Amino acid sequence: MDHYEELKNICKDRATAVPAELCCYGADGSQVKGKPDYVLFPKTTAEVSQILAYANTHLIPVTARGAGTGLAGGAVPVNGGILLDMSQMNQILSIDIDNIQVTVEPGIVADKLNEALKPYGFFFPPDPGSAATCTVGGQIANNASGMRCVKYGTTKNYVLNLEVVLADGSVINTGLNCLKSSSGYDLSRLLVGSEGTLGIITKAVLKIAPIPKARKLVMISFPSPENAGLSVSRVFAAGVTPSACEILDRTSVSVLTKLDPDVIFPRDGDVVLFEVDGSKNAVDEAAELLAKACEDISSSILITDDPVKMKEIWDARRLLGAAVSKIDPTKTRIYVGEDLGVPIQKLPAMISKVYEITGEVGITPMIYGHVGDGTVHVGLFIDVLDENEWQKLHAAADKLHLAAIELGGTVSSEHGIGAARGMYMEKQCGPAFTVMKTIKKALDPNGILNPGKLGL
């Protein structure tokens, strides 16, 4: 049967099987590779429903894709089949300030949503580093977070209701358009973070939050990475919940200073950026408490509410992942072993483990991340033409993943499992992984939805 002709009847001219165009959908930001047989660009829930019903009948794999900014191969069609490019379902359907919510299609870009909310004095808090390009559907599928997650939580904290197309083409709503409900299984939470393995999101009702009136940044340098990690529990113990809390080790700071010698960063150690927000008085008090909590273990402290300085510092932080080539232009950042998460008190131990493991295999690491919730991003960079360095890289990544699990943490704090980390799921989740597989089988008995992901 000519599947392509049948699928074109659903999406009309919004379909392609041209080999050169298919290649554009064979990768994301990870090292995972694949190639779809067809790429379809649905515009309506009805079209997605028809596509899935057809695919389920003919056992064709289906992988949904937002902007392709993922770092674990989640949107890569490793088994071929249909690639659903959701970027044309990109409308804000309603902004309901009275009920503190917004209804959107999955292809809306995160920053564009916040631009639309800003005139109302509200925002959608999850703030991934790729917010300028990633889609809200992708954020939901991966339970994305970012620099604001310390205070505001992750994407799952803002999903009220999802319209989802299941594997057989049926359409359900997972919740209600109200701020809380205690009615049975929380299907919205089940779909958040499921990476397209249980259904395709076609609409989302999201809770939003008022934009804080004031913000202040406290930039503290420390004589050691362990002290930097210790600062997080110190700050929480002082009764301060920062809106953002980011670590940049010495290597990270050197990358940014090479990128821009005038950037406002101390050169005397490892740095943690704390931001506090709220009312003016509350922000002033929190900043002082925060600085005092870290005073005896720090090298220097800068407190500022200058919007120009704050923007410069945060813009530099966002560029960090891409700027790593400044260390050595002959080497390339490879996204493996890069999204570890541990309990906050285990941060110093995890940071020590990173240096220990990379030292053993002979790779220089770069550590940064949202340490306020225990996230440690590890930048590993190699000469991609040297096979020996690839072997070192994979050895380091494996040891890093196992170290995070041993410390009671996770192999993915916010980027997702995708096809890159599935081999660790059983070790991390234990018997709960069997429950996950049972749920997958119940909702997708033919296994057509994003096969090869989450270790399922």
CSV table of C-alpha atoms in Angstrom, one decimal:
chain,number,residue,atom,x,y,z
A,1,MET,CA,0.0,0.0,0.0
A,2,ASP,CA,1.2,3.5,-0.8
A,3,HIS,CA,1.1,5.0,2.7
A,4,TYR,CA,2.4,8.4,1.6
A,5,GLU,CA,-0.6,9.0,-0.8
A,6,GLU,CA,-3.0,8.0,2.0
A,7,LEU,CA,-1.3,10.3,4.4
A,8,LYS,CA,-1.3,13.2,1.9
A,9,ASN,CA,-5.0,12.9,1.7
A,10,ILE,CA,-5.1,13.8,5.4
A,11,CYS,CA,-2.6,16.7,5.3
A,12,LYS,CA,-3.0,17.8,1.7
A,13,ASP,CA,0.1,19.6,0.6
A,14,ARG,CA,1.5,19.6,4.2
A,15,ALA,CA,3.5,16.5,3.8
A,16,THR,CA,6.9,15.4,2.3
A,17,ALA,CA,8.8,12.3,1.5
A,18,VAL,CA,11.7,14.1,-0.3
A,19,PRO,CA,14.9,12.5,0.9
A,20,ALA,CA,16.8,15.8,1.4
A,21,GLU,CA,13.9,17.2,3.5
A,22,LEU,CA,13.6,14.0,5.5
A,23,CYS,CA,17.3,14.3,6.5
A,24,CYS,CA,16.5,17.6,8.3
A,25,TYR,CA,14.3,15.7,10.8
A,26,GLY,CA,16.9,13.0,11.6
A,27,ALA,CA,18.5,14.6,14.6
A,28,ASP,CA,18.1,17.0,17.5
A,29,GLY,CA,20.8,18.5,19.8
A,30,SER,CA,22.0,15.0,20.8
A,31,GLN,CA,24.1,12.4,19.1
A,32,VAL,CA,21.0,10.3,18.4
A,33,LYS,CA,20.3,9.8,14.7
A,34,GLY,CA,17.3,8.5,12.7
A,35,LYS,CA,15.3,9.2,9.6
A,36,PRO,CA,11.6,9.4,9.0
A,37,ASP,CA,9.9,7.9,6.0
A,38,TYR,CA,7.3,10.8,5.9
A,39,VAL,CA,7.1,14.2,7.5
A,40,LEU,CA,3.6,15.6,8.1
A,41,PHE,CA,2.6,19.1,9.2
A,42,PRO,CA,-0.9,18.8,10.9
A,43,LYS,CA,-2.9,21.9,11.6
A,44,THR,CA,-5.8,20.5,13.6
A,45,THR,CA,-6.6,17.9,16.2
A,46,ALA,CA,-8.8,16.1,13.6
A,47,GLU,CA,-5.8,15.7,11.3
A,48,VAL,CA,-3.6,14.3,14.1
A,49,SER,CA,-6.5,11.9,15.0
A,50,GLN,CA,-6.8,10.6,11.5
A,51,ILE,CA,-3.0,10.2,11.1
A,52,LEU,CA,-2.7,8.2,14.3
A,53,ALA,CA,-5.7,6.0,13.5
A,54,TYR,CA,-4.2,5.2,10.1
A,55,ALA,CA,-0.7,4.6,11.6
A,56,ASN,CA,-2.1,2.3,14.3
A,57,THR,CA,-4.0,0.2,11.8
A,58,HIS,CA,-0.9,-0.2,9.6
A,59,LEU,CA,1.7,-0.4,12.5
A,60,ILE,CA,3.6,2.7,11.4
A,61,PRO,CA,5.8,4.4,14.1
A,62,VAL,CA,4.8,8.0,14.9
A,63,THR,CA,7.2,10.5,16.4
A,64,ALA,CA,6.1,14.1,17.4
A,65,ARG,CA,8.5,17.0,17.1
A,66,GLY,CA,8.3,20.6,18.2
A,67,ALA,CA,11.4,22.7,17.5
A,68,GLY,CA,14.0,19.9,17.7
A,69,THR,CA,15.9,21.5,20.5
A,70,GLY,CA,16.0,18.4,22.7
A,71,LEU,CA,19.3,16.9,23.9
A,72,ALA,CA,18.3,13.3,24.3
A,73,GLY,CA,17.0,12.2,21.0
A,74,GLY,CA,13.4,12.4,22.1
A,75,ALA,CA,12.1,13.8,18.8
A,76,VAL,CA,14.3,11.7,16.6
A,77,PRO,CA,12.5,9.0,14.6
A,78,VAL,CA,14.9,6.1,15.4
A,79,ASN,CA,12.5,3.5,13.9
A,80,GLY,CA,11.5,5.6,10.9
A,81,GLY,CA,7.8,6.0,10.1
A,82,ILE,CA,5.9,9.2,10.4
A,83,LEU,CA,7.4,12.4,11.8
A,84,LEU,CA,4.7,14.8,13.0
A,85,ASP,CA,6.1,18.3,12.8
A,86,MET,CA,3.7,20.2,15.2
A,87,SER,CA,5.1,23.7,14.5
A,88,GLN,CA,2.0,24.7,12.5
A,89,MET,CA,-0.3,24.2,15.4
A,90,ASN,CA,1.1,27.3,17.0
A,91,GLN,CA,-1.8,29.5,18.1
A,92,ILE,CA,-2.6,31.1,21.5
A,93,LEU,CA,-6.3,30.1,21.6
A,94,SER,CA,-7.3,32.2,24.7
A,95,ILE,CA,-5.7,34.3,27.4
A,96,ASP,CA,-8.0,34.2,30.5
A,97,ILE,CA,-6.6,36.5,33.1
A,98,ASP,CA,-9.7,36.2,35.3
A,99,ASN,CA,-9.1,32.5,35.7
A,100,ILE,CA,-5.2,32.8,35.7
A,101,GLN,CA,-4.8,30.6,32.6
A,102,VAL,CA,-4.0,30.4,29.0
A,103,THR,CA,-5.0,27.9,26.3
A,104,VAL,CA,-2.4,27.2,23.6
A,105,GLU,CA,-1.6,24.8,20.8
A,106,PRO,CA,1.6,22.8,21.2
A,107,GLY,CA,3.6,24.5,18.5
A,108,ILE,CA,3.7,27.9,20.2
A,109,VAL,CA,7.2,29.0,21.0
A,110,ALA,CA,7.8,29.6,24.7
A,111,ASP,CA,9.1,33.2,24.4
A,112,LYS,CA,6.3,34.1,22.1
A,113,LEU,CA,3.8,33.0,24.7
A,114,ASN,CA,5.5,35.2,27.3
A,115,GLU,CA,5.6,38.1,24.9
A,116,ALA,CA,1.8,37.8,24.5
A,117,LEU,CA,1.3,37.5,28.3
A,118,LYS,CA,3.5,40.4,29.3
A,119,PRO,CA,1.0,43.3,28.6
A,120,TYR,CA,-1.4,41.6,31.0
A,121,GLY,CA,1.3,41.5,33.7
A,122,PHE,CA,1.6,37.7,33.7
A,123,PHE,CA,4.1,35.1,32.5
A,124,PHE,CA,4.5,31.3,32.0
A,125,PRO,CA,7.3,30.6,34.5
A,126,PRO,CA,9.1,27.5,33.1
A,127,ASP,CA,12.3,29.0,31.5
A,128,PRO,CA,14.5,26.5,29.6
A,129,GLY,CA,17.7,27.8,28.0
A,130,SER,CA,16.1,27.2,24.6
A,131,ALA,CA,13.0,29.4,25.4
A,132,ALA,CA,13.6,31.5,22.3
A,133,THR,CA,13.1,28.5,20.0
A,134,CYS,CA,11.5,25.6,21.9
A,135,THR,CA,7.8,24.9,21.8
A,136,VAL,CA,5.4,24.6,24.7
A,137,GLY,CA,4.4,21.1,23.5
A,138,GLY,CA,8.0,20.1,23.8
A,139,GLN,CA,8.3,21.6,27.2
A,140,ILE,CA,5.3,19.6,28.4
A,141,ALA,CA,6.5,16.3,26.7
A,142,ASN,CA,9.8,16.6,28.6
A,143,ASN,CA,8.6,18.3,31.8
A,144,ALA,CA,11.1,21.0,31.0
A,145,SER,CA,12.3,23.5,33.5
A,146,GLY,CA,15.1,26.0,33.7
A,147,MET,CA,16.5,28.8,35.7
A,148,ARG,CA,13.3,29.8,37.5
A,149,CYS,CA,12.4,26.3,38.6
A,150,VAL,CA,13.7,26.8,42.2
A,151,LYS,CA,10.9,29.0,43.2
A,152,TYR,CA,8.3,28.4,40.5
A,153,GLY,CA,8.6,24.7,39.8
A,154,THR,CA,8.7,22.8,36.5
A,155,THR,CA,6.3,22.6,33.6
A,156,LYS,CA,4.2,19.9,35.4
A,157,ASN,CA,3.2,22.5,38.0
A,158,TYR,CA,1.4,24.6,35.3
A,159,VAL,CA,-0.5,22.1,33.3
A,160,LEU,CA,-4.2,22.1,34.1
A,161,ASN,CA,-5.7,20.2,31.2
A,162,LEU,CA,-4.4,18.6,28.0
A,163,GLU,CA,-6.2,17.6,24.8
A,164,VAL,CA,-4.4,14.4,23.7
A,165,VAL,CA,-4.8,12.1,20.8
A,166,LEU,CA,-4.2,8.5,21.8
A,167,ALA,CA,-2.5,5.8,19.7
A,168,ASP,CA,-5.8,4.6,18.2
A,169,GLY,CA,-6.8,8.1,17.1
A,170,SER,CA,-9.2,8.7,20.0
A,171,VAL,CA,-9.2,12.2,21.6
A,172,ILE,CA,-9.3,12.8,25.4
A,173,ASN,CA,-9.0,15.6,27.9
A,174,THR,CA,-6.8,14.8,30.8
A,175,GLY,CA,-8.1,17.4,33.3
A,176,LEU,CA,-10.3,20.4,33.8
A,177,ASN,CA,-10.0,24.2,33.3
A,178,CYS,CA,-9.8,24.9,37.0
A,179,LEU,CA,-6.9,25.4,39.3
A,180,LYS,CA,-7.2,22.2,41.2
A,181,SER,CA,-9.2,18.9,41.1
A,182,SER,CA,-9.3,15.8,43.2
A,183,SER,CA,-11.1,13.5,40.7
A,184,GLY,CA,-9.4,10.3,40.0
A,185,TYR,CA,-6.0,9.6,38.4
A,186,ASP,CA,-4.0,12.7,37.4
A,187,LEU,CA,-3.8,12.0,33.7
A,188,SER,CA,-2.2,15.3,33.0
A,189,ARG,CA,0.8,14.5,35.2
A,190,LEU,CA,1.0,11.1,33.5
A,191,LEU,CA,1.3,12.8,30.1
A,192,VAL,CA,3.7,15.4,31.2
A,193,GLY,CA,7.2,14.0,30.7
A,194,SER,CA,6.0,11.0,28.7
A,195,GLU,CA,7.9,12.2,25.6
A,196,GLY,CA,5.2,11.4,23.1
A,197,THR,CA,5.1,7.7,24.1
A,198,LEU,CA,1.6,7.7,25.4
A,199,GLY,CA,-0.2,10.3,23.2
A,200,ILE,CA,0.2,13.4,21.1
A,201,ILE,CA,-0.6,16.7,22.8
A,202,THR,CA,-2.8,19.0,20.6
A,203,LYS,CA,-3.9,21.6,23.1
A,204,ALA,CA,-2.9,22.7,26.6
A,205,VAL,CA,-4.5,24.7,29.3
A,206,LEU,CA,-1.8,26.3,31.4
A,207,LYS,CA,-1.7,28.1,34.7
A,208,ILE,CA,0.1,31.4,34.6
A,209,ALA,CA,1.7,33.7,37.2
A,210,PRO,CA,1.9,37.5,37.8
A,211,ILE,CA,5.2,39.1,36.8
A,212,PRO,CA,7.1,40.0,40.1
A,213,LYS,CA,7.3,43.7,40.8
A,214,ALA,CA,11.0,43.7,41.7
A,215,ARG,CA,14.1,41.5,41.2
A,216,LYS,CA,17.6,41.5,42.6
A,217,LEU,CA,20.7,39.5,41.6
A,218,VAL,CA,23.3,38.3,44.1
A,219,MET,CA,26.5,37.0,42.4
A,220,ILE,CA,28.8,35.2,44.8
A,221,SER,CA,32.2,33.6,44.0
A,222,PHE,CA,33.6,30.8,46.1
A,223,PRO,CA,37.2,29.4,46.5
A,224,SER,CA,36.1,25.8,45.7
A,225,PRO,CA,33.2,24.1,43.8
A,226,GLU,CA,32.3,22.2,47.0
A,227,ASN,CA,31.7,25.6,48.8
A,228,ALA,CA,29.6,26.7,45.8
A,229,GLY,CA,27.5,23.6,46.2
A,230,LEU,CA,27.2,24.0,49.9
A,231,SER,CA,25.9,27.6,49.5
A,232,VAL,CA,22.5,26.3,48.2
A,233,SER,CA,21.5,24.5,51.4
A,234,ARG,CA,22.9,27.5,53.4
A,235,VAL,CA,20.6,29.8,51.6
A,236,PHE,CA,17.5,27.6,52.0
A,237,ALA,CA,18.4,27.2,55.7
A,238,ALA,CA,18.4,31.0,56.0
A,239,GLY,CA,14.7,31.0,55.0
A,240,VAL,CA,15.3,32.3,51.4
A,241,THR,CA,13.8,30.7,48.3
A,242,PRO,CA,15.5,32.3,45.3
A,243,SER,CA,13.7,32.5,42.0
A,244,ALA,CA,16.9,31.3,40.3
A,245,CYS,CA,20.1,29.7,41.5
A,246,GLU,CA,22.8,28.9,39.0
A,247,ILE,CA,26.3,27.5,39.4
A,248,LEU,CA,29.2,28.2,37.0
A,249,ASP,CA,32.5,26.6,37.8
A,250,ARG,CA,35.9,28.1,37.0
A,251,THR,CA,35.9,26.6,33.5
A,252,SER,CA,32.5,28.0,32.8
A,253,VAL,CA,33.6,31.5,34.0
A,254,SER,CA,36.7,31.3,31.8
A,255,VAL,CA,34.6,30.4,28.8
A,256,LEU,CA,32.4,33.5,29.3
A,257,THR,CA,35.3,35.9,29.9
A,258,LYS,CA,37.0,34.6,26.7
A,259,LEU,CA,33.7,35.2,24.9
A,260,ASP,CA,33.5,38.8,26.3
A,261,PRO,CA,36.5,40.1,28.4
A,262,ASP,CA,34.2,42.8,29.7
A,263,VAL,CA,31.5,40.5,31.1
A,264,ILE,CA,30.6,41.2,34.7
A,265,PHE,CA,31.9,38.0,36.3
A,266,PRO,CA,34.4,37.6,39.1
A,267,ARG,CA,37.6,35.9,38.1
A,268,ASP,CA,38.5,34.5,41.5
A,269,GLY,CA,36.6,31.2,41.8
A,270,ASP,CA,33.5,29.3,41.2
A,271,VAL,CA,30.3,31.4,40.9
A,272,VAL,CA,26.7,31.0,42.0
A,273,LEU,CA,24.1,33.4,40.7
A,274,PHE,CA,21.1,33.9,43.0
A,275,GLU,CA,18.1,35.9,42.0
A,276,VAL,CA,15.3,36.9,44.3
A,277,ASP,CA,12.0,38.4,43.3
A,278,GLY,CA,8.7,39.7,44.7
A,279,SER,CA,7.9,43.1,46.4
A,280,LYS,CA,10.7,45.7,46.8
A,281,ASN,CA,11.0,45.3,50.5
A,282,ALA,CA,10.9,41.5,50.4
A,283,VAL,CA,13.6,41.4,47.7
A,284,ASP,CA,15.9,43.7,49.6
A,285,GLU,CA,15.6,41.6,52.8
A,286,ALA,CA,16.1,38.3,50.9
A,287,ALA,CA,19.2,39.6,49.1
A,288,GLU,CA,20.8,40.6,52.4
A,289,LEU,CA,19.9,37.4,54.2
A,290,LEU,CA,21.3,35.4,51.2
A,291,ALA,CA,24.6,37.2,51.2
A,292,LYS,CA,25.0,36.9,54.9
A,293,ALA,CA,24.3,33.1,54.7
A,294,CYS,CA,27.3,32.7,52.3
A,295,GLU,CA,29.6,35.4,53.7
A,296,ASP,CA,32.0,33.1,55.5
A,297,ILE,CA,32.5,30.6,52.7
A,298,SER,CA,32.7,33.0,49.8
A,299,SER,CA,35.4,35.0,48.1
A,300,SER,CA,33.4,38.0,46.8
A,301,ILE,CA,29.7,39.1,46.7
A,302,LEU,CA,28.0,41.4,44.3
A,303,ILE,CA,24.4,42.6,44.8
A,304,THR,CA,22.6,44.5,42.0
A,305,ASP,CA,19.1,45.4,40.9
A,306,ASP,CA,20.5,47.3,37.8
A,307,PRO,CA,18.4,45.9,34.9
A,308,VAL,CA,21.2,46.4,32.4
A,309,LYS,CA,23.8,44.5,34.5
A,310,MET,CA,21.3,41.8,35.3
A,311,LYS,CA,20.4,41.3,31.7
A,312,GLU,CA,24.1,41.1,30.7
A,313,ILE,CA,24.8,38.4,33.4
A,314,TRP,CA,21.7,36.3,32.5
A,315,ASP,CA,22.4,36.6,28.8
A,316,ALA,CA,25.9,35.4,29.3
A,317,ARG,CA,24.6,32.4,31.3
A,318,ARG,CA,22.2,31.5,28.5
A,319,LEU,CA,25.1,31.4,26.0
A,320,LEU,CA,27.3,29.2,28.1
A,321,GLY,CA,26.4,25.8,26.5
A,322,ALA,CA,27.2,27.1,23.0
A,323,ALA,CA,30.2,29.2,24.1
A,324,VAL,CA,32.3,26.2,25.2
A,325,SER,CA,34.3,26.1,22.0
A,326,LYS,CA,36.1,29.2,23.3
A,327,ILE,CA,38.1,26.9,25.6
A,328,ASP,CA,39.6,25.0,22.6
A,329,PRO,CA,38.3,25.6,19.1
A,330,THR,CA,39.5,22.1,18.1
A,331,LYS,CA,37.0,20.5,20.4
A,332,THR,CA,33.3,20.1,20.3
A,333,ARG,CA,30.7,19.9,23.1
A,334,ILE,CA,29.0,16.6,23.1
A,335,TYR,CA,25.7,16.3,25.0
A,336,VAL,CA,26.1,13.1,27.0
A,337,GLY,CA,26.2,12.7,30.8
A,338,GLU,CA,25.1,16.4,31.0
A,339,ASP,CA,21.8,16.5,32.8
A,340,LEU,CA,22.4,15.0,36.3
A,341,GLY,CA,20.2,15.7,39.3
A,342,VAL,CA,20.7,14.9,43.0
A,343,PRO,CA,19.2,15.8,46.3
A,344,ILE,CA,20.5,19.3,47.3
A,345,GLN,CA,22.6,18.1,50.2
A,346,LYS,CA,24.4,15.8,47.8
A,347,LEU,CA,25.5,18.6,45.5
A,348,PRO,CA,29.0,18.9,46.9
A,349,ALA,CA,29.5,15.1,46.6
A,350,MET,CA,28.2,15.1,43.0
A,351,ILE,CA,30.4,18.0,42.0
A,352,SER,CA,33.4,16.2,43.5
A,353,LYS,CA,32.4,13.0,41.6
A,354,VAL,CA,32.4,14.9,38.4
A,355,TYR,CA,36.0,16.0,38.8
A,356,GLU,CA,37.0,12.6,40.1
A,357,ILE,CA,35.5,10.7,37.1
A,358,THR,CA,36.6,13.1,34.4
A,359,GLY,CA,40.1,13.2,35.9
A,360,GLU,CA,40.3,9.4,35.8
A,361,VAL,CA,39.4,9.2,32.1
A,362,GLY,CA,41.3,12.3,31.1
A,363,ILE,CA,38.6,14.8,30.0
A,364,THR,CA,38.3,18.4,31.2
A,365,PRO,CA,34.7,19.1,32.4
A,366,MET,CA,32.7,22.2,32.6
A,367,ILE,CA,30.1,22.4,35.4
A,368,TYR,CA,27.0,24.7,35.4
A,369,GLY,CA,23.3,24.3,36.1
A,370,HIS,CA,20.3,25.0,38.2
A,371,VAL,CA,21.8,23.9,41.5
A,372,GLY,CA,18.9,25.4,43.4
A,373,ASP,CA,17.0,22.2,42.7
A,374,GLY,CA,20.0,19.9,42.5
A,375,THR,CA,20.6,20.0,38.7
A,376,VAL,CA,24.2,19.6,37.6
A,377,HIS,CA,25.0,20.1,33.9
A,378,VAL,CA,28.3,18.7,32.9
A,379,GLY,CA,29.9,20.0,29.7
A,380,LEU,CA,32.2,17.4,28.1
A,381,PHE,CA,34.1,18.4,24.9
A,382,ILE,CA,36.4,16.3,22.7
A,383,ASP,CA,38.2,16.2,19.4
A,384,VAL,CA,35.5,14.4,17.4
A,385,LEU,CA,38.1,13.1,15.0
A,386,ASP,CA,39.9,11.2,17.7
A,387,GLU,CA,38.4,7.8,18.4
A,388,ASN,CA,40.2,7.5,21.7
A,389,GLU,CA,38.5,10.7,23.0
A,390,TRP,CA,35.1,9.2,22.0
A,391,GLN,CA,35.9,6.2,24.2
A,392,LYS,CA,36.9,8.4,27.1
A,393,LEU,CA,33.7,10.5,26.6
A,394,HIS,CA,31.4,7.5,26.8
A,395,ALA,CA,33.2,6.0,29.7
A,396,ALA,CA,32.9,9.3,31.6
A,397,ALA,CA,29.2,9.7,30.8
A,398,ASP,CA,28.4,6.2,32.0
A,399,LYS,CA,30.2,6.7,35.3
A,400,LEU,CA,28.5,10.1,35.8
A,401,HIS,CA,25.1,8.6,35.2
A,402,LEU,CA,25.7,5.8,37.7
A,403,ALA,CA,27.2,8.2,40.2
A,404,ALA,CA,24.0,10.3,40.1
A,405,ILE,CA,21.9,7.2,40.7
A,406,GLU,CA,24.1,6.0,43.6
A,407,LEU,CA,23.6,9.4,45.3
A,408,GLY,CA,19.9,9.0,45.1
A,409,GLY,CA,19.5,11.2,42.0
A,410,THR,CA,18.5,11.0,38.4
A,411,VAL,CA,20.2,10.6,35.0
A,412,SER,CA,18.0,13.4,33.7
A,413,SER,CA,16.9,16.3,35.7
A,414,GLU,CA,15.2,18.2,32.9
A,415,HIS,CA,16.2,17.2,29.4
A,416,GLY,CA,14.4,13.9,29.3
A,417,ILE,CA,15.4,10.3,28.7
A,418,GLY,CA,14.7,10.0,25.0
A,419,ALA,CA,16.9,7.4,23.2
A,420,ALA,CA,20.1,8.5,24.9
A,421,ARG,CA,19.5,7.4,28.5
A,422,GLY,CA,17.0,4.6,28.3
A,423,MET,CA,19.5,2.0,29.5
A,424,TYR,CA,19.5,3.5,33.0
A,425,MET,CA,15.8,3.6,33.5
A,426,GLU,CA,15.5,0.2,35.2
A,427,LYS,CA,18.4,0.8,37.5
A,428,GLN,CA,17.1,4.3,38.5
A,429,CYS,CA,13.4,3.4,38.8
A,430,GLY,CA,13.5,-0.2,40.1
A,431,PRO,CA,10.1,-2.0,40.0
A,432,ALA,CA,8.4,1.2,39.1
A,433,PHE,CA,9.8,0.8,35.6
A,434,THR,CA,7.7,-2.4,35.2
A,435,VAL,CA,4.6,-0.2,36.0
A,436,MET,CA,5.7,2.3,33.3
A,437,LYS,CA,5.9,-0.5,30.7
A,438,THR,CA,2.5,-1.7,31.7
A,439,ILE,CA,1.0,1.8,31.3
A,440,LYS,CA,2.7,2.0,27.9
A,441,LYS,CA,1.3,-1.3,26.8
A,442,ALA,CA,-2.2,-0.3,27.9
A,443,LEU,CA,-2.3,3.0,26.1
A,444,ASP,CA,-0.2,2.0,23.0
A,445,PRO,CA,-0.6,-1.8,22.6
A,446,ASN,CA,0.9,-1.8,19.1
A,447,GLY,CA,3.9,0.3,20.2
A,448,ILE,CA,3.6,2.9,17.5
A,449,LEU,CA,4.1,6.0,19.6
A,450,ASN,CA,7.8,7.2,19.7
A,451,PRO,CA,9.3,3.7,19.9
A,452,GLY,CA,12.8,3.3,21.2
A,453,LYS,CA,12.4,6.0,23.8
A,454,LEU,CA,12.5,6.0,27.6
A,455,GLY,CA,14.0,2.5,27.5
A,456,LEU,CA,10.5,1.1,26.8
